[in-house]
mmCIF file of C-alpha atoms in Angstrom:
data_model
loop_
_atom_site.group_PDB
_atom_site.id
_atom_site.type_symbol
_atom_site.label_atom_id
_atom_site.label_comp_id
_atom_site.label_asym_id
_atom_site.label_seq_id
_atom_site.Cartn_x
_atom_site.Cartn_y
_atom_site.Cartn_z
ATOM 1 C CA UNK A 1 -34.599 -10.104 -47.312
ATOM 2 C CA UNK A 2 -33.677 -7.543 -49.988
ATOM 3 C CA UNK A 3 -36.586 -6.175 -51.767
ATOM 4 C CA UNK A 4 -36.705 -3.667 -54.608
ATOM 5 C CA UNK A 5 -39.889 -1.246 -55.076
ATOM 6 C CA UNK A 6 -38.390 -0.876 -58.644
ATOM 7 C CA UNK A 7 -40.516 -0.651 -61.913
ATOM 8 C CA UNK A 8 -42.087 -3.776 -62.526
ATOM 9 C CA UNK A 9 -41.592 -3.490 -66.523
ATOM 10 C CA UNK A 10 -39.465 -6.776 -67.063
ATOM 11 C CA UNK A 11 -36.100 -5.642 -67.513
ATOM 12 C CA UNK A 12 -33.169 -6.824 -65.618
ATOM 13 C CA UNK A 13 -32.378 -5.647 -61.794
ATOM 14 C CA UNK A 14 -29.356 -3.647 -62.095
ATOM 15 C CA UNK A 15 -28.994 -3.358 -58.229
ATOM 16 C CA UNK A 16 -26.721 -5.955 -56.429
ATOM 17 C CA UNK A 17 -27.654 -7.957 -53.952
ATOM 18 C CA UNK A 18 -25.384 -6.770 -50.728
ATOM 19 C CA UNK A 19 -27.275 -9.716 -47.938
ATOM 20 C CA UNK A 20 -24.446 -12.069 -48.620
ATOM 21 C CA UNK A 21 -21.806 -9.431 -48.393
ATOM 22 C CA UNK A 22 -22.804 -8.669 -45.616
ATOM 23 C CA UNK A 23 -23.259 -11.637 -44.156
ATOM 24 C CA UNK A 24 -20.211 -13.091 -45.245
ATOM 25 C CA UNK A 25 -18.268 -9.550 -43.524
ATOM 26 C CA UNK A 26 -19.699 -10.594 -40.558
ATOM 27 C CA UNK A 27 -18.299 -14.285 -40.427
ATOM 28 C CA UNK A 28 -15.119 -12.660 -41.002
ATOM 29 C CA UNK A 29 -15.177 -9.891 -38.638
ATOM 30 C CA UNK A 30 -16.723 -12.312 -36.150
ATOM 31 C CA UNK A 31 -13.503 -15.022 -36.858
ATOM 32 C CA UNK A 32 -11.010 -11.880 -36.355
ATOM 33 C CA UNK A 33 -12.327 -10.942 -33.235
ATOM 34 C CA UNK A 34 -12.210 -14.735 -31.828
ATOM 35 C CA UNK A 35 -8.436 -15.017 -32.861
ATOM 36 C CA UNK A 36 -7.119 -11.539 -31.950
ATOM 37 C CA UNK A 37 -5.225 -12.597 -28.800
ATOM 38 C CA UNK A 38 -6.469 -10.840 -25.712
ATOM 39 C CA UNK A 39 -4.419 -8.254 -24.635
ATOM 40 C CA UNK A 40 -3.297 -8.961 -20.765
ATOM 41 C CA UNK A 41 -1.271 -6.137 -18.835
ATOM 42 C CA UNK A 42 0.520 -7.666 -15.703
ATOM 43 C CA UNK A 43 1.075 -5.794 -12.731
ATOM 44 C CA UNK A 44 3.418 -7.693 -9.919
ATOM 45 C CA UNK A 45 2.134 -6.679 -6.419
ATOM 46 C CA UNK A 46 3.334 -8.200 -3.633
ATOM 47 C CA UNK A 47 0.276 -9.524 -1.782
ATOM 48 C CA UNK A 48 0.905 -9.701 2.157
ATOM 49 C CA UNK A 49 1.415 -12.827 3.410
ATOM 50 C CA UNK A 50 -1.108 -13.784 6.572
ATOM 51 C CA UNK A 51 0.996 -14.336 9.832
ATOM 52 C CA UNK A 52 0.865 -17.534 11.272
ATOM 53 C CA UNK A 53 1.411 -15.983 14.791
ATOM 54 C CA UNK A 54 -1.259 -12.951 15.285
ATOM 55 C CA UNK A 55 -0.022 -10.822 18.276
ATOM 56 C CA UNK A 56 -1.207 -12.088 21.346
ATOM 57 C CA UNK A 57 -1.953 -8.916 23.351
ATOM 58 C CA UNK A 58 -4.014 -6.321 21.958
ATOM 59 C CA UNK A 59 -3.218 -2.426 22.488
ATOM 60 C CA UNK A 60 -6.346 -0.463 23.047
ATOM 61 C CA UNK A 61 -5.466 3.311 21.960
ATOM 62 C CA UNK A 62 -7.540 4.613 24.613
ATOM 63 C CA UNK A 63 -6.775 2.479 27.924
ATOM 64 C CA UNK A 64 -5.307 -0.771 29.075
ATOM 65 C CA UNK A 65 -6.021 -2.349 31.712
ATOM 66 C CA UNK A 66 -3.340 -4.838 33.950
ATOM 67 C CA UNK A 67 -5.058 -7.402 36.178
ATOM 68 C CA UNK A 68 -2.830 -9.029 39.011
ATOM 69 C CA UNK A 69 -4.481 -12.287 40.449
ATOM 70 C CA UNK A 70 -4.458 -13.799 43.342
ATOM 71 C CA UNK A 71 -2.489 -17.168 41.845
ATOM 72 C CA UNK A 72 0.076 -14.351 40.675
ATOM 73 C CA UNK A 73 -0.871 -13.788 36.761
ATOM 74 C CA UNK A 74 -0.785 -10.545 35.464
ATOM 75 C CA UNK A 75 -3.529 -9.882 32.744
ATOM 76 C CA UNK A 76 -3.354 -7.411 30.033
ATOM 77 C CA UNK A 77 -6.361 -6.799 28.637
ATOM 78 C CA UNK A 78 -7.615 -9.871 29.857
ATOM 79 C CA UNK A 79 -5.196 -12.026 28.332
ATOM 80 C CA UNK A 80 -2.281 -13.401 30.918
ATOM 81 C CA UNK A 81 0.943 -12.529 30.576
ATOM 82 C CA UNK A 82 4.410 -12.842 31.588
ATOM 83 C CA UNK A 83 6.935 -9.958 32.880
ATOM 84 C CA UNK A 84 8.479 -9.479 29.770
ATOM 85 C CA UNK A 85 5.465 -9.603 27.579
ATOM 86 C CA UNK A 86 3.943 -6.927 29.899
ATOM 87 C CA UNK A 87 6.879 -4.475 29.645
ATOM 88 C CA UNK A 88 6.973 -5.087 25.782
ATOM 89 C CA UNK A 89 3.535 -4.118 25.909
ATOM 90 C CA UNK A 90 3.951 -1.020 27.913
ATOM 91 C CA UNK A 91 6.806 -0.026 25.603
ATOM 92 C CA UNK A 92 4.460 -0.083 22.694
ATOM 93 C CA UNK A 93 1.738 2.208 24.558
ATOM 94 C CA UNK A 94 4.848 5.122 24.471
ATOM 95 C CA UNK A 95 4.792 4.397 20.790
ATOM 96 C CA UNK A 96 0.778 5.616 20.808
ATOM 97 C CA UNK A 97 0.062 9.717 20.714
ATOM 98 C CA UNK A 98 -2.033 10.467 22.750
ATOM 99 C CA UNK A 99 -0.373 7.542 25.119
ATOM 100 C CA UNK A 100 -3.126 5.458 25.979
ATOM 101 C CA UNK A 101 -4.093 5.187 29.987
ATOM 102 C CA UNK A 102 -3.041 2.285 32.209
ATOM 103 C CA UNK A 103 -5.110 1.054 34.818
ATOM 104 C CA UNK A 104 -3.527 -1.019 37.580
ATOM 105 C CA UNK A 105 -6.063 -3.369 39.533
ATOM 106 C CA UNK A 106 -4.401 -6.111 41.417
ATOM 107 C CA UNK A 107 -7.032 -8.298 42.745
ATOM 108 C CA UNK A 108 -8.072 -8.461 46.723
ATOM 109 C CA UNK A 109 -5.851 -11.400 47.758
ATOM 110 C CA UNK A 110 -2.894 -10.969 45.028
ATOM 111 C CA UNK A 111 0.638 -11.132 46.886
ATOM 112 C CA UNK A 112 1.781 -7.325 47.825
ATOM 113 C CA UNK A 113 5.319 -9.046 46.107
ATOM 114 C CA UNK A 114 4.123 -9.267 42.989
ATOM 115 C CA UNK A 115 2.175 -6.321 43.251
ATOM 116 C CA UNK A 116 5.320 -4.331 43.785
ATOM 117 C CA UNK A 117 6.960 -5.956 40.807
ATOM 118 C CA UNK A 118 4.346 -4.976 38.532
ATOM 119 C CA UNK A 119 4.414 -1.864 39.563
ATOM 120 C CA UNK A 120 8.072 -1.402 39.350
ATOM 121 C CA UNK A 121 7.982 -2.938 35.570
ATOM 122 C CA UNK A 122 4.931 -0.016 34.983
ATOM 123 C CA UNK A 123 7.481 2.618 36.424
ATOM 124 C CA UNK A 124 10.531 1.514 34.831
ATOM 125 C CA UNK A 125 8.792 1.440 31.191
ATOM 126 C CA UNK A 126 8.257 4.868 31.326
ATOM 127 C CA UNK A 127 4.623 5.345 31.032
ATOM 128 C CA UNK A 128 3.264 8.465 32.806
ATOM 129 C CA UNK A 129 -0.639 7.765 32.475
ATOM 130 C CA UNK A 130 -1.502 5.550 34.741
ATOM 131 C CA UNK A 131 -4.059 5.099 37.486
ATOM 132 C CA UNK A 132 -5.263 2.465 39.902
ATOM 133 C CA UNK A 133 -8.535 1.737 39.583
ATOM 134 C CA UNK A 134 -11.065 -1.010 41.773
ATOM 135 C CA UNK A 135 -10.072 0.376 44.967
ATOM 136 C CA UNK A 136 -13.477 1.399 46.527
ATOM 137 C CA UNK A 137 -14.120 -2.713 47.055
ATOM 138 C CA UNK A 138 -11.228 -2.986 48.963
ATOM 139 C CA UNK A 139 -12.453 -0.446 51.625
ATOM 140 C CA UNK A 140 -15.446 -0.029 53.727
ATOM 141 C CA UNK A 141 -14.236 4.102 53.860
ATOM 142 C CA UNK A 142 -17.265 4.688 56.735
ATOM 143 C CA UNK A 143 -16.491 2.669 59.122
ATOM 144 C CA UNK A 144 -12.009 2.550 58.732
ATOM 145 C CA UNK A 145 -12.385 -1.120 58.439
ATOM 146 C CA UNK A 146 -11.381 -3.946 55.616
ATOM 147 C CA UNK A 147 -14.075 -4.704 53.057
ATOM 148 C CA UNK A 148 -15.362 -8.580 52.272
ATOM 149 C CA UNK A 149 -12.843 -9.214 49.560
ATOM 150 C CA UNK A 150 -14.451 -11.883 48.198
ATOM 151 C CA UNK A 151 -18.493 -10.537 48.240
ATOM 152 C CA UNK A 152 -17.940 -6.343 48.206
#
């Protein structure tokens, strides 16, 4: 509410009332901002789609690890598979700096064929670090003699 500390002596108030101004300023003001349209910048990115087929095989950086078993799978990492998907793999590992290692542990009664043609697809990729590993339970080293396969 406007108030005036004025004189009191009964002549006229010669000050305007501004309240309603005011107010009526701020319905207006208030109306402009609601219809101003809202200024929108577009930007067109192109959002990566998710792939319905995530890559089987993982590459560790550091080492990988190829399982032979005795029923003739080769594991990678765990996960079996074929000759073509391991040599795919092992191509990728030359891609890699520093090249990650490769361990080799066939299992104690995979086939010595199969062995071999792992081991040929692990020499004909290319890759130079590589190392067998899992041999001490193979071989009881005191005594010259064949270690339980199945029990260590």
């Amino acid at each position: 509410m406007a108030m005036s500390g004025g004189k009191d002596d009964g002549s006229p108030m010669m000050e305007m009332n501004t309240t309603p101004l005011i107010d009526v300023m701020l319905v207006l003001l208030i109306m402009f901002i609601i219809t101003i349209p809202v200024a929108t910048n577009s930007v067109d990115i192109d959002l990566p789609v998710p792939n319905p087929n995530p890559p089987e095989q993982e590459i560790d950086p550091i080492q990988n690890k190829v399982v032979l078993t005795p029923d003739d799978q080769i594991l990678w990492n765990g996960e079996t598979v074929n000759e073509g998907e391991l040599l795919r793999n092992l191509q990728l590992t030359l891609n890699i700096e520093p090249q990650p290692e490769l361990q080799f542990e066939p299992e104690a009664l995979a086939s010595y064929d199969k062995s071999i043609r792992v081991l040929n697809i692990i020499k004909g990729s290319g890759v130079t670090a590589f190392g067998f590993v899992g041999n001490e339970k193979y071989r009881s080293f005191g005594t010259g003699g064949p270690a339980n396969p199945i029990g260590g």
